[in-house]
mmCIF file of C-alpha atoms in Angstrom:
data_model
loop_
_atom_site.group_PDB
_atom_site.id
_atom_site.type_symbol
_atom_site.label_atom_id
_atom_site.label_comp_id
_atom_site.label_asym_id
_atom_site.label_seq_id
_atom_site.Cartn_x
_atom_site.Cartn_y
_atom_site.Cartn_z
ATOM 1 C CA UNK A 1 -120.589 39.541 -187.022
ATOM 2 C CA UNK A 2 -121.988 41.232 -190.114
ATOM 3 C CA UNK A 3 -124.766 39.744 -191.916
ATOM 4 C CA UNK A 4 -124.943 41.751 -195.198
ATOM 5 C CA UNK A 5 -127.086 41.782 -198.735
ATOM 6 C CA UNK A 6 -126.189 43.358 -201.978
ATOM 7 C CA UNK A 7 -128.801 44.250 -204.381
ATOM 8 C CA UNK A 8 -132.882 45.576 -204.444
ATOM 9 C CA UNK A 9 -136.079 43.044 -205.111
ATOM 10 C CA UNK A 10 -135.866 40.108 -206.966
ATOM 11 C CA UNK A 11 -132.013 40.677 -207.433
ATOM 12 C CA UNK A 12 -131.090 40.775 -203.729
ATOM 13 C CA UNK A 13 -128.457 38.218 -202.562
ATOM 14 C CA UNK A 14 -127.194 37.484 -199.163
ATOM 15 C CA UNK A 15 -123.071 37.873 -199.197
ATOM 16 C CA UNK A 16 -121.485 35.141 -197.364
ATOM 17 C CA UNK A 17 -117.840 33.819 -196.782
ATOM 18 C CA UNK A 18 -116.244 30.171 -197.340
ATOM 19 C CA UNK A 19 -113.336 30.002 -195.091
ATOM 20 C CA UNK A 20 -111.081 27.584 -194.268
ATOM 21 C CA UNK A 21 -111.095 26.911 -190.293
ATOM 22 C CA UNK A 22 -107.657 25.376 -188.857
ATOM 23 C CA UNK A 23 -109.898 24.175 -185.396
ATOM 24 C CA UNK A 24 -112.666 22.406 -187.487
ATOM 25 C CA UNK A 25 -109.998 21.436 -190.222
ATOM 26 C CA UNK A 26 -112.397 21.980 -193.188
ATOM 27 C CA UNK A 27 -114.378 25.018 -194.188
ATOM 28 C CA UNK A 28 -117.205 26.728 -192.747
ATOM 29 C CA UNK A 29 -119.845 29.047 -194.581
ATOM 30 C CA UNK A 30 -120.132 31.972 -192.377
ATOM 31 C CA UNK A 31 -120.068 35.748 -192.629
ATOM 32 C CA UNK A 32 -117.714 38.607 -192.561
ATOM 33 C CA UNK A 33 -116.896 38.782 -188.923
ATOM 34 C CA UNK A 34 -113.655 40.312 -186.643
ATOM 35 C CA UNK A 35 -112.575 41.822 -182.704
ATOM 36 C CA UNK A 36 -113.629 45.708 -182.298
ATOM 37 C CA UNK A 37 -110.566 47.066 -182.253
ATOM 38 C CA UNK A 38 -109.406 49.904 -179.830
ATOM 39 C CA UNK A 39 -109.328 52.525 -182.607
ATOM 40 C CA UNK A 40 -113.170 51.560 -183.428
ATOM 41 C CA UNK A 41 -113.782 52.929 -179.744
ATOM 42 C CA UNK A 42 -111.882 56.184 -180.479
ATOM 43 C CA UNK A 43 -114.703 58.084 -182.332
ATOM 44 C CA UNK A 44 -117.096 59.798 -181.108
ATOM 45 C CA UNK A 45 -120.465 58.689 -181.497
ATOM 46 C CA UNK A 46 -122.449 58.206 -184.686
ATOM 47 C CA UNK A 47 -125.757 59.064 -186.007
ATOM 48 C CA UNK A 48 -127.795 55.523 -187.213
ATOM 49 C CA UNK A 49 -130.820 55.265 -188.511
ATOM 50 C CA UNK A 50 -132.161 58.852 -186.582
ATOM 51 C CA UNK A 51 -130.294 57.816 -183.320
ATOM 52 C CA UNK A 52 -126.954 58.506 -181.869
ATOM 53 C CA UNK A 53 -125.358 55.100 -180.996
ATOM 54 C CA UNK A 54 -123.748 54.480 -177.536
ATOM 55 C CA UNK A 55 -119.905 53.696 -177.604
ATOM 56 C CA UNK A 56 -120.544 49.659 -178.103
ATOM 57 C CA UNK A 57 -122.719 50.136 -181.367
ATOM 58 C CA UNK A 58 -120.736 52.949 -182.632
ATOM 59 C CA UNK A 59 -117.314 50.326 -182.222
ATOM 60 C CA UNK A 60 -119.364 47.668 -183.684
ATOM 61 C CA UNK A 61 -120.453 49.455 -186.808
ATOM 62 C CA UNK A 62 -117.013 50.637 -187.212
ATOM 63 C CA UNK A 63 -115.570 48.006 -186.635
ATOM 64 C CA UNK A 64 -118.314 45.847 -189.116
ATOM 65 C CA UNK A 65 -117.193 48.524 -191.924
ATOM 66 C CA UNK A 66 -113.089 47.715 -191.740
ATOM 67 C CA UNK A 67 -113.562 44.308 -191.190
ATOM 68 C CA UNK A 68 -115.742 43.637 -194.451
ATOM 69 C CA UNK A 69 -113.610 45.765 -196.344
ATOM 70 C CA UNK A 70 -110.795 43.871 -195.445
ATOM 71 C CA UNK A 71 -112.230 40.185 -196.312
ATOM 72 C CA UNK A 72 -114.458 41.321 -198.958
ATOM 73 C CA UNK A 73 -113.035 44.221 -200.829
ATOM 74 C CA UNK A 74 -116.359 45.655 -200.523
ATOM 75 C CA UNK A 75 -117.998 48.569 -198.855
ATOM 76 C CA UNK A 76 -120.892 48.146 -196.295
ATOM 77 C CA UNK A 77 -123.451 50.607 -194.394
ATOM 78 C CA UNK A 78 -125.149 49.216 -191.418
ATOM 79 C CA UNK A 79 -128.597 49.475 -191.042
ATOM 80 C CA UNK A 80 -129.325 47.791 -187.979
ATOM 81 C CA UNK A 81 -127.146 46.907 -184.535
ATOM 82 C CA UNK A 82 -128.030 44.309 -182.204
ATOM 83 C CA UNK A 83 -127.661 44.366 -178.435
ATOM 84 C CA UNK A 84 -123.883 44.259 -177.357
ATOM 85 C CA UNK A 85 -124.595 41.440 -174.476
ATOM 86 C CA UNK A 86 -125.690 38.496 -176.841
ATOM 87 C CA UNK A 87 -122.762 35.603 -175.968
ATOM 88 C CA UNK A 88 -121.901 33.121 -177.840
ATOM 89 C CA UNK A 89 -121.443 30.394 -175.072
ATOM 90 C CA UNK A 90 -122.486 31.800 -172.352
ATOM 91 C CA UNK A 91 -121.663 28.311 -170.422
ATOM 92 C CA UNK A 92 -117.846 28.457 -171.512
ATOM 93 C CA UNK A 93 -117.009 31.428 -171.567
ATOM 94 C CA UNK A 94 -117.958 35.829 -171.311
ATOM 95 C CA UNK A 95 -117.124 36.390 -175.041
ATOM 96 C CA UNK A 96 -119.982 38.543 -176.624
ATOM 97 C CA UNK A 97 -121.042 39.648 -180.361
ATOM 98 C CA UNK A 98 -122.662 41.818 -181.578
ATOM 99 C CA UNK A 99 -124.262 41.053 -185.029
ATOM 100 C CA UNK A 100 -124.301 44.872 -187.559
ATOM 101 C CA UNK A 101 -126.843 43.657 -190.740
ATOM 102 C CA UNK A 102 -126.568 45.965 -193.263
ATOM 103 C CA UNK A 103 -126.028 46.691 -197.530
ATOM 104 C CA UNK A 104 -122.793 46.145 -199.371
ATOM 105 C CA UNK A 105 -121.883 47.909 -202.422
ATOM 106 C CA UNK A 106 -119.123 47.800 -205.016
ATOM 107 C CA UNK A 107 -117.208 44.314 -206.200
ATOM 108 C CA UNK A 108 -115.242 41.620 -204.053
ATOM 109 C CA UNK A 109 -111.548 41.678 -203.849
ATOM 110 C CA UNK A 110 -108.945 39.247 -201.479
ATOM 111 C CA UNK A 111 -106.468 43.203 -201.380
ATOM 112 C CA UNK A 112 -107.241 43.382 -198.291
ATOM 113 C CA UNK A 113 -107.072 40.202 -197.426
ATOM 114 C CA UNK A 114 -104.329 39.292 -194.150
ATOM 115 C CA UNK A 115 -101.668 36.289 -195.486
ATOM 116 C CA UNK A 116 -102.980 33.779 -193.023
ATOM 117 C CA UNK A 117 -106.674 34.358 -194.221
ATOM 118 C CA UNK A 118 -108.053 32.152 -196.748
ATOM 119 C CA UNK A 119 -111.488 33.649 -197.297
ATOM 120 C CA UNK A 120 -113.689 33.488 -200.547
ATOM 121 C CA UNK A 121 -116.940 35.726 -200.505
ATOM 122 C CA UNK A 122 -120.261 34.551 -201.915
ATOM 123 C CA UNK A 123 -122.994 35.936 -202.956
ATOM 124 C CA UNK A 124 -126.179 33.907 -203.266
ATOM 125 C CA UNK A 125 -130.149 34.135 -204.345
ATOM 126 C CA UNK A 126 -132.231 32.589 -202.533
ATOM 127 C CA UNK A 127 -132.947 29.356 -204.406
ATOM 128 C CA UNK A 128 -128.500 28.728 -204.089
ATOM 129 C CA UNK A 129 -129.316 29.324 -200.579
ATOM 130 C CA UNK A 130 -131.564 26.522 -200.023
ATOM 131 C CA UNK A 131 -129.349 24.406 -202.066
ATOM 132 C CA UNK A 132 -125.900 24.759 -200.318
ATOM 133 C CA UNK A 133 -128.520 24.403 -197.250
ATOM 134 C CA UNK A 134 -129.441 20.925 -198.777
ATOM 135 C CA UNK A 135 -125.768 19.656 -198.366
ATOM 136 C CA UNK A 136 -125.107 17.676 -195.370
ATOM 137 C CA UNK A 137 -121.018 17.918 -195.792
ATOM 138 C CA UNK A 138 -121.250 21.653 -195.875
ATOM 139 C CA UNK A 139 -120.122 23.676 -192.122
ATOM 140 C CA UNK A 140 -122.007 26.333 -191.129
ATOM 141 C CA UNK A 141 -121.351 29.313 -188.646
ATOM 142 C CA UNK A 142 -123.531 29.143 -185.704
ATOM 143 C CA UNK A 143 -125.021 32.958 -186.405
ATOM 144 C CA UNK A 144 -125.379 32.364 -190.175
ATOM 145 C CA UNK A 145 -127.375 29.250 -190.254
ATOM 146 C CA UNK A 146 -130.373 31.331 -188.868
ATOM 147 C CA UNK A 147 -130.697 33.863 -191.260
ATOM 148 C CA UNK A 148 -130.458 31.000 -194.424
ATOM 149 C CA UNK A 149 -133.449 29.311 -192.077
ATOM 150 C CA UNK A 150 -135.198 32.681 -192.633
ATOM 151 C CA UNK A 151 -134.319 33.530 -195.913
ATOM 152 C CA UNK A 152 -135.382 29.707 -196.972
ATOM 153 C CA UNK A 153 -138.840 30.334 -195.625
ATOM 154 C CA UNK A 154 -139.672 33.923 -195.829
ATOM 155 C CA UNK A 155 -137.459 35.630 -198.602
ATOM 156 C CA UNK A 156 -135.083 38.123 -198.294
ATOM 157 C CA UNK A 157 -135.372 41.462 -195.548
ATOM 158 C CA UNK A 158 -136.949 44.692 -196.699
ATOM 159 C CA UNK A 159 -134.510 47.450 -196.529
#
């Protein structure tokens, strides 16, 4: 899952997607999100931040790069990697994420974009944030929702 901003100061904005979800049949604002592929394990390790990641955060940030180049047409570093054993229902099922938060540059494009996706990226201040968060007909990812929560009350990250 990559949780990404664009932008310095007063002109930062959180990038988000809108995308339409066949299970839920409607859309759901989310983020830029995809499987670590095989080839993102392939590398040898990175240096992040000062430190040299172990295999699972090297995949991830890989993997966080292709993937929001591919529904975003934009580039992204990661800044920060969390923990590779957070699940997402641990009840239901093993499946884990990891979530890369990081800084996009450059301008969105749907290239990239696979035929059966039907993503549109936003990018939003803080005030459209607590807006769309207003809306009670509006989905929302599960690993989204808490960052808009923070952003609402607290403002934007320091980077």
């Amino acid at each position: 899952v990559v949780i990404a901003f664009i932008g310095e100061g007063d002109d930062m904005k959180m990038i988000l997607t809108d995308e339409y979800r066949l299970p839920i049949g409607c859309r759901e604002i989310g983020s830029v999100a995809g499987v670590i592929e095989a080839k993102d394990y392939d590398c040898s390790p990175i240096l992040f931040c000062g430190k040299n990641l172990a295999s699972t955060a090297t995949a991830a940030c890989r993997a966080a790069v292709r993937e929001f180049k591919e529904e975003t047409g934009m580039d992204f570093v990661p800044y920060e990697v969390s923990p590779d054993n957070l699940y997402s229902s641990a009840g239901m099922t093993n499946e884990s994420v990891c979530l890369v938060i990081g800084k996009a540059t450059g301008t969105t494009s749907k290239e990239f974009l696979e035929e059966h996706e039907d993503i549109d990226t936003m990018m939003l201040t803080r005030d459209e944030i607590v807006e769309l968060m207003s809306r009670q007909e509006v989905a929302f990812s599960k690993y989204v929702w808490p960052f808009l929560w923070t952003i609402k009350h607290f403002g934007f990250p320091k980077f």
